[in-house]
Coordinates of C-alpha atoms and ligand atoms in Angstrom, one line a residue:
X1411 CA 62.0 96.6 142.1
X1412 CA 63.5 97.9 145.4
X1413 CA 64.7 95.1 147.6
X1414 CA 62.9 94.4 150.9
X1415 CA 63.9 92.4 153.9
X1416 CA 61.8 89.3 153.8
X1417 CA 60.4 88.1 157.0
X1418 CA 61.0 84.5 157.9
X1419 CA 57.9 83.7 160.0
X1420 CA 58.0 80.2 161.9
X1421 CA 54.3 79.1 162.5
X1422 CA 54.0 76.9 165.6
X1423 CA 50.4 76.4 165.7
X1424 CA 47.3 76.7 163.1
X1425 CA 45.4 78.7 165.6
X1426 CA 44.6 82.4 164.7
X1427 CA 46.3 83.2 167.9
X1428 CA 49.6 82.3 166.4
X1429 CA 51.3 85.8 165.9
X1430 CA 53.1 84.8 162.9
X1431 CA 50.1 83.4 161.2
X1432 CA 48.1 86.9 162.0
X1433 CA 51.2 88.9 160.7
X1434 CA 51.1 86.8 157.2
X1435 CA 47.3 87.0 157.0
X1436 CA 47.2 90.7 157.8
X1437 CA 50.2 91.5 155.0
X1438 CA 48.2 89.4 152.4
X1439 CA 45.0 91.6 153.4
X1440 CA 47.2 94.8 152.5
X1441 CA 48.2 93.7 149.5
X1442 CA 51.6 92.1 150.1
X1443 CA 53.2 88.9 148.8
X1444 CA 53.7 86.1 151.6
X1445 CA 54.9 82.8 150.5
X1446 CA 53.5 79.7 152.4
X1447 CA 53.7 76.0 152.8
X1448 CA 51.4 73.7 151.0
X1449 CA 51.7 69.7 151.1
X1450 CA 53.2 70.0 147.5
X1451 CA 55.4 72.8 147.3
X1452 CA 55.6 76.2 148.7
X1453 CA 53.2 79.2 147.1
X1454 CA 53.7 82.5 146.7
X1455 CA 50.4 84.2 147.5
X1456 CA 48.6 87.2 147.0
X1457 CA 45.0 88.4 147.7
X1458 CA 43.1 87.5 144.5
X1459 CA 40.9 90.9 144.8
X1460 CA 44.0 93.0 144.9
X1461 CA 44.9 93.4 141.2
X1462 CA 48.5 95.3 142.1
X1463 CA 49.2 92.4 144.4
X1464 CA 48.5 89.8 141.6
X1465 CA 50.7 91.6 139.1
X1466 CA 53.5 91.9 141.6
X1467 CA 53.8 88.0 141.8
X1468 CA 54.5 88.0 138.0
X1469 CA 57.5 90.7 138.9
X1470 CA 58.6 89.0 141.8
X1471 CA 58.8 85.5 139.9
X1472 CA 59.9 87.1 136.5
X1473 CA 56.9 85.0 135.4
X1474 CA 55.4 85.4 131.7
X1475 CA 52.2 87.3 131.9
X1476 CA 50.2 84.6 129.8
X1477 CA 50.9 81.9 132.4
X1478 CA 47.7 81.9 134.8
X1479 CA 47.8 81.2 138.5
X1480 CA 46.1 78.6 140.7
X1481 CA 43.8 80.1 143.3
X1482 CA 44.0 78.5 146.7
X1483 CA 40.8 78.2 148.8
X1484 CA 39.9 77.3 152.3
X1485 CA 36.7 75.7 151.5
X1486 CA 34.4 74.5 148.6
X1487 CA 32.2 77.7 148.8
X1488 CA 35.0 80.1 148.1
X1489 CA 36.1 77.9 145.0
X1490 CA 32.2 77.8 143.8
X1491 CA 32.1 81.7 144.3
X1492 CA 34.6 82.0 141.5
X1493 CA 33.0 79.7 139.1
X1494 CA 30.5 81.0 136.3
X1495 CA 29.0 77.5 136.6
X1496 CA 29.9 74.1 138.5
X1497 CA 30.8 71.6 136.2
X1498 CA 29.2 68.1 136.5
X1499 CA 32.3 66.2 137.7
X1500 CA 33.2 69.0 140.2
X1501 CA 31.4 68.1 143.4
X1502 CA 32.4 64.3 143.6
X1503 CA 35.9 65.5 142.7
X1504 CA 36.2 67.9 145.4
X1505 CA 34.4 65.5 147.8
X1506 CA 36.8 62.8 147.3
X1507 CA 40.2 64.6 146.8
X1508 CA 39.9 67.8 148.6
X1509 CA 41.5 69.3 150.9
X1510 CA 44.5 67.8 148.7
X1511 CA 46.8 67.9 145.4
X1512 CA 44.2 68.1 142.8
X1513 CA 43.6 71.5 140.9
X1514 CA 40.4 71.9 139.1
X1515 CA 40.0 74.3 136.2
X1516 CA 36.5 75.7 135.7
X1517 CA 34.8 78.2 133.9
X1518 CA 35.5 81.7 135.8
X1519 CA 32.7 84.3 136.7
X1520 CA 33.6 88.2 136.5
X1521 CA 34.8 88.3 140.2
X1522 CA 38.3 87.2 138.8
X1523 CA 40.6 89.6 137.5
X1524 CA 42.1 89.0 134.2
X1525 CA 45.7 89.1 135.9
X1526 CA 44.9 85.8 137.8
X1527 CA 43.9 83.9 134.7
X1528 CA 45.9 85.5 132.1
X1529 CA 42.8 86.4 130.4
X1530 CA 41.5 83.0 130.0
X1531 CA 37.9 82.4 130.7
X1532 CA 38.7 79.5 133.1
X1533 CA 40.2 79.6 136.6
X1534 CA 42.2 76.9 138.2
X1535 CA 41.2 76.5 141.9
X1536 CA 42.5 74.1 144.8
X1537 CA 41.9 73.3 148.5
X1538 CA 45.5 72.6 149.8
X1539 CA 45.7 69.7 152.3
X1540 CA 48.4 71.7 154.3
X1541 CA 46.5 72.8 157.6
X1542 CA 48.8 76.0 157.7
X1543 CA 47.7 76.9 154.3
X1544 CA 44.0 76.6 154.8
X1545 CA 44.3 78.4 158.2
X1546 CA 46.2 81.2 156.6
X1547 CA 43.6 81.7 153.8
X1548 CA 40.7 81.5 156.3
X1549 CA 42.5 84.3 158.4
X1550 CA 43.1 86.2 155.5
X1551 CA 39.3 86.0 154.5
X1552 CA 40.1 85.8 150.7
X1553 CA 41.2 83.2 148.2
X1554 CA 45.0 83.4 147.5
X1555 CA 46.4 83.2 143.9
X1556 CA 49.9 81.4 144.4
X1557 CA 52.2 79.8 141.9
X1558 CA 55.0 78.0 143.2
X1559 CA 57.3 80.2 145.1
X1560 CA 60.3 80.0 142.7
X1561 CA 61.9 82.4 140.1
X1562 CA 60.3 81.4 136.7
X1563 CA 61.8 78.2 135.1
X1564 CA 63.4 76.9 138.2
X1565 CA 62.8 74.0 140.6
X1566 CA 59.9 74.6 143.1
X1567 CA 61.0 75.2 146.6
X1568 CA 59.7 72.7 149.1
X1569 CA 61.1 74.4 152.6
X1570 CA 61.2 78.1 153.6
X1571 CA 65.0 78.1 153.1
X1572 CA 64.6 77.4 149.5
X1573 CA 61.9 80.0 149.0
X1574 CA 64.4 82.6 150.6
X1575 CA 67.1 81.3 148.2
X1576 CA 64.8 82.0 145.3
X1577 CA 62.9 85.2 146.5
X1578 CA 64.5 86.6 149.5
X1579 CA 64.3 90.2 149.1
X1580 CA 61.8 90.2 146.7
X1581 CA 58.7 89.3 148.9
X1582 CA 57.5 90.5 152.2
X1583 CA 57.7 87.3 154.2
X1584 CA 57.8 83.5 154.1
X1585 CA 55.7 81.5 156.4
X1586 CA 57.8 78.7 157.6
X1587 CA 55.8 75.4 158.0
X1588 CA 58.8 73.0 157.6
X1589 CA 59.4 70.8 154.6
X1590 CA 56.7 69.8 152.2
X1591 CA 55.4 66.2 152.8
X1592 CA 54.6 65.6 149.1
X1593 CA 57.2 67.6 147.2
X1594 CA 55.8 67.9 143.8
X1595 CA 52.9 70.1 142.3
X1596 CA 49.3 69.1 142.3
X1597 CA 47.5 67.4 139.3
X1598 CA 46.0 69.7 137.3
X1599 CA 42.5 68.8 135.7
X1600 CA 40.5 70.7 133.2
X1601 CA 36.6 70.3 133.8
X1602 CA 35.8 73.3 131.7
X1603 CA 35.4 71.1 128.5
X1604 CA 33.0 68.4 127.6
X1605 CA 35.5 65.5 128.7
X1606 CA 37.9 65.9 131.8
X1607 CA 41.5 66.0 130.8
X1608 CA 44.7 66.1 132.8
X1609 CA 46.9 69.4 132.0
X1610 CA 49.6 68.5 134.5
X1611 CA 50.3 65.1 136.1
X1612 CA 50.6 65.0 139.7
X1613 CA 50.2 63.1 142.9
X1614 CA 46.4 62.2 141.9
X1615 CA 46.8 59.9 139.2
X1616 CA 44.7 59.3 136.3
X1617 CA 43.6 55.9 137.4
X1618 CA 42.2 57.2 140.5
X1619 CA 40.5 59.9 138.7
X1620 CA 38.9 57.5 136.3
X1621 CA 37.9 55.1 139.3
X1622 CA 36.1 58.0 141.1
X1623 CA 34.4 59.5 137.9
X1624 CA 33.6 56.1 136.2
X1625 CA 34.7 57.8 132.8
X1626 CA 37.8 58.0 131.0
X1627 CA 40.1 60.9 131.7
X1628 CA 42.3 62.3 128.9
X1629 CA 46.0 63.6 129.2
X1630 CA 46.5 66.7 127.2
X1631 CA 49.7 66.6 125.2
X1632 CA 52.2 69.4 125.7
X1633 CA 51.8 71.5 122.5
X1634 CA 53.9 74.4 122.2
X1635 CA 52.0 76.1 119.6
X1636 CA 48.4 75.6 120.9
X1637 CA 48.9 74.5 124.6
X1638 CA 45.8 73.5 126.6
X1639 CA 47.5 75.0 129.9
X1640 CA 49.9 77.9 129.1
X1641 CA 52.2 76.6 131.6
X1642 CA 53.1 73.7 129.0
X1643 CA 55.0 75.9 126.8
X1644 CA 57.6 77.1 129.2
X1645 CA 61.0 75.4 130.1
X1646 CA 60.3 74.3 133.6
X1647 CA 62.0 73.1 136.8
X1648 CA 65.4 73.4 135.5
X1649 CA 68.5 73.7 137.7
X1650 CA 71.3 75.8 136.3
X1651 CA 73.7 72.9 136.1
X1652 CA 72.9 70.6 133.1
X1653 CA 70.9 67.7 134.3
X1654 CA 71.6 64.2 132.5
X1655 CA 68.6 61.8 133.2
X1656 CA 69.5 58.3 132.8
X1657 CA 66.3 56.4 131.6
X1658 CA 65.7 53.0 133.7
X1659 CA 66.7 49.6 132.2
X1660 CA 64.3 46.7 132.5
X1661 CA 66.6 45.2 135.4
X1662 CA 68.2 47.2 138.2
X1663 CA 71.8 45.8 137.3
X1664 CA 71.4 47.5 133.7
X1665 CA 70.4 50.7 135.6
X1666 CA 73.5 50.5 137.6
X1667 CA 75.8 50.0 134.9
X1668 CA 74.5 52.6 132.9
X1669 CA 74.7 55.1 135.8
X1670 CA 78.3 54.1 136.5
X1671 CA 79.3 54.5 132.8
X1672 CA 77.7 57.7 132.7
X1673 CA 79.7 59.1 135.8
X1674 CA 83.0 57.3 134.6
X1675 CA 82.6 59.2 131.3
X1676 CA 82.3 62.6 132.7
X1677 CA 84.9 62.1 135.3
X1678 CA 87.3 60.9 132.7
X1679 CA 86.7 64.3 130.6
X1680 CA 87.8 65.9 133.8
X1681 CA 84.1 66.9 134.6
X1682 CA 82.7 67.0 138.2
X1683 CA 79.5 65.1 139.1
X1684 CA 76.6 65.4 141.4
X1685 CA 74.7 62.4 141.8
X1686 CA 70.9 62.5 142.7
X1687 CA 69.7 58.7 143.3
X1688 CA 68.5 56.0 145.6
X1689 CA 70.6 55.1 148.5
X1690 CA 71.9 52.0 146.7
X1691 CA 73.8 53.9 144.4
X1692 CA 75.7 55.9 146.7
X1693 CA 78.7 54.1 145.8
X1694 CA 79.1 55.2 142.3
X1695 CA 81.9 57.6 142.7
X1696 CA 80.3 60.9 142.0
X1697 CA 82.1 64.0 143.4
X1698 CA 78.9 64.4 145.6
X1699 CA 76.0 62.1 146.4
X1700 CA 72.4 63.2 147.4
X1701 CA 70.2 60.3 148.4
X1702 CA 66.7 59.8 147.3
X1703 CA 66.6 57.4 150.2
X1704 CA 64.7 54.0 149.1
X1705 CA 64.2 55.4 145.6
X1706 CA 60.5 54.8 145.4
X1707 CA 58.3 57.2 143.4
X1708 CA 57.1 58.7 146.7
X1709 CA 60.8 59.4 148.0
X1710 CA 61.7 60.7 144.6
X1711 CA 58.6 63.4 144.6
X1712 CA 59.4 64.2 148.5
X1713 CA 63.2 64.8 147.9
X1714 CA 64.0 65.4 144.2
X1715 CA 63.7 69.2 144.2
X1716 CA 65.5 69.7 147.3
X1717 CA 68.3 67.4 145.9
X1718 CA 68.5 69.2 142.7
X1719 CA 68.5 72.7 144.3
X1720 CA 71.1 71.5 146.7
X1721 CA 73.3 69.9 144.2
X1722 CA 73.0 73.1 142.0
X1723 CA 74.5 75.4 144.5
X1724 CA 77.7 73.2 144.3
X1725 CA 78.9 74.4 140.8
X1726 CA 79.4 70.9 139.3
X1727 CA 79.6 70.5 135.4
X1728 CA 76.5 68.0 135.6
X1729 CA 73.9 66.3 137.8
X1730 CA 73.1 62.7 137.0
X1731 CA 69.7 61.1 138.1
X1732 CA 68.2 58.1 137.2
X1733 CA 64.6 57.9 136.0
X1734 CA 61.8 55.7 137.2
X1735 CA 59.3 53.6 134.9
X1736 CA 56.6 55.9 133.9
X1737 CA 53.3 54.8 135.6
X1738 CA 51.3 56.0 138.6
X1739 CA 53.0 58.8 140.8
X1740 CA 56.3 58.1 138.7
X1741 CA 54.6 59.4 135.7
X1742 CA 54.4 63.0 137.6
X1743 CA 58.1 62.7 138.7
X1744 CA 59.4 61.8 135.3
X1745 CA 57.1 64.9 133.8
X1746 CA 59.1 67.2 135.9
X1747 CA 62.5 65.4 135.4
X1748 CA 62.0 65.3 131.5
X1749 CA 61.5 69.0 131.6
X1750 CA 64.3 69.8 134.1
X1751 CA 66.8 67.5 131.9
X1752 CA 69.2 69.1 129.5
X1753 CA 70.0 65.5 128.2
X1754 CA 67.9 62.2 128.4
X1755 CA 70.1 59.2 128.2
X1756 CA 68.3 56.1 127.2
X1757 CA 69.0 52.5 128.5
X1758 CA 71.0 50.2 126.4
X1759 CA 68.8 47.7 124.6
X1760 CA 68.8 44.3 126.4
X1761 CA 69.5 45.6 129.8
Ligands
LIG2971 O1 50.8 72.1 143.9 C1 50.7 73.3 143.2 O2 49.9 73.2 142.2 C2 51.6 74.3 143.5 C3 51.2 74.9 144.9 C4 51.7 76.1 145.5 O3 49.7 74.6 145.2 N1 51.2 75.4 142.6 C5 51.8 75.5 141.4 O4 51.5 76.7 140.7 O5 52.5 74.7 140.8 P1 52.2 76.9 139.1 O6 51.7 78.6 138.9 O7 53.6 76.7 139.4 O8 51.5 76.2 138.0 C6 50.0 76.1 137.7 C7 50.0 75.2 136.4 C8 50.7 76.1 135.4 O9 50.9 75.0 134.5 C9 49.5 76.8 134.7 O10 49.7 77.1 133.2 C10 48.2 76.1 135.1 O11 48.6 75.4 136.4 N2 47.1 76.8 135.0 C11 46.7 77.7 135.9 N3 45.4 78.2 135.4 C12 44.8 77.6 134.5 C13 44.0 77.7 133.8 N4 42.8 78.6 133.9 N5 43.8 76.8 132.6 C14 44.8 76.1 132.3 N6 45.9 75.8 133.2 C15 46.1 76.7 134.3
LIG2972 MG1 55.7 76.5 138.9

């Protein structure tokens, strides 16, 4: 594809009078690709009713054609218009969690191109919580197909600069709405089968979904032969630098010891190390440290991709990152870190 000069459009307000928003919306209507902010990560948008534009997303990202995309809507009606039928649990979930980081997979109707859903008979829909995203979709007047705005397999971008680093020269524009508040992708929930099932863990947790629905919610196992969600079978979220994920010990002192030993071991072999961890681990002697602040699950989610990307540009031999106990939001954080990891280092028993 011929390189283009990607526009960096800074949005100042969500009013349609905002010139930048209007430029982005007009470009989308005309079939161009525009990256835009959501509360989770930046998405790479295309008009879902323009088949060539949808296909161009796969080319720009280098995305496998059998991986379907999430359709972003400005209101519930736009989502219902894509569905062949409205699943029983849809209304209460949309009512409770939209706008927000929950994607719902529903049976699709004939108005949705095969290119969007990779030929599946379902479509994934989400109404983003970010005001600029909703204003853009409303102004464009059409739902937007939008995967995360990264090259396929790489960490998702959580600010406009990271989008440009990934896709600059390959897309028409990025609409800059500042850094993403959440930082990791939405929860994907399949409502197309008899029982609701989580295809990708995210900010909205299984416990929250179960309490709203009053029924058990399953979690699809990643199965590379028969994936429930095509996205499950691909390598994901990975920096070019090998990531060493150090699983947490039962006690914080054990985690500190294990981290220190891992970094010391690498340095003794003459390797350079970037450390991505809570501020309290800043003294462990890595070549460079990227702080995840207090190191709570929320801070991990918000800063993790930024940190992975920043350390990845430094050309170190390894990036080391401690994991979190896998529950609540940390389940989603660890789902991404495990997929991004080159090696997972287990905690020593008894620490
Ligand atoms: O937070 C997010 O979800 C972000 C922002 C931009 O909204 N988007 C995002 O899109 O993460 P993407 O394309 O990187 O991930 C979409 C996931 C993939 O794992 C894909 O396989 C799954 O959703 N998916 C999409 N449509 C599906 C369908 N009809 N059935 C099952 N899984 C589907
Ligand atoms: Mg993605």
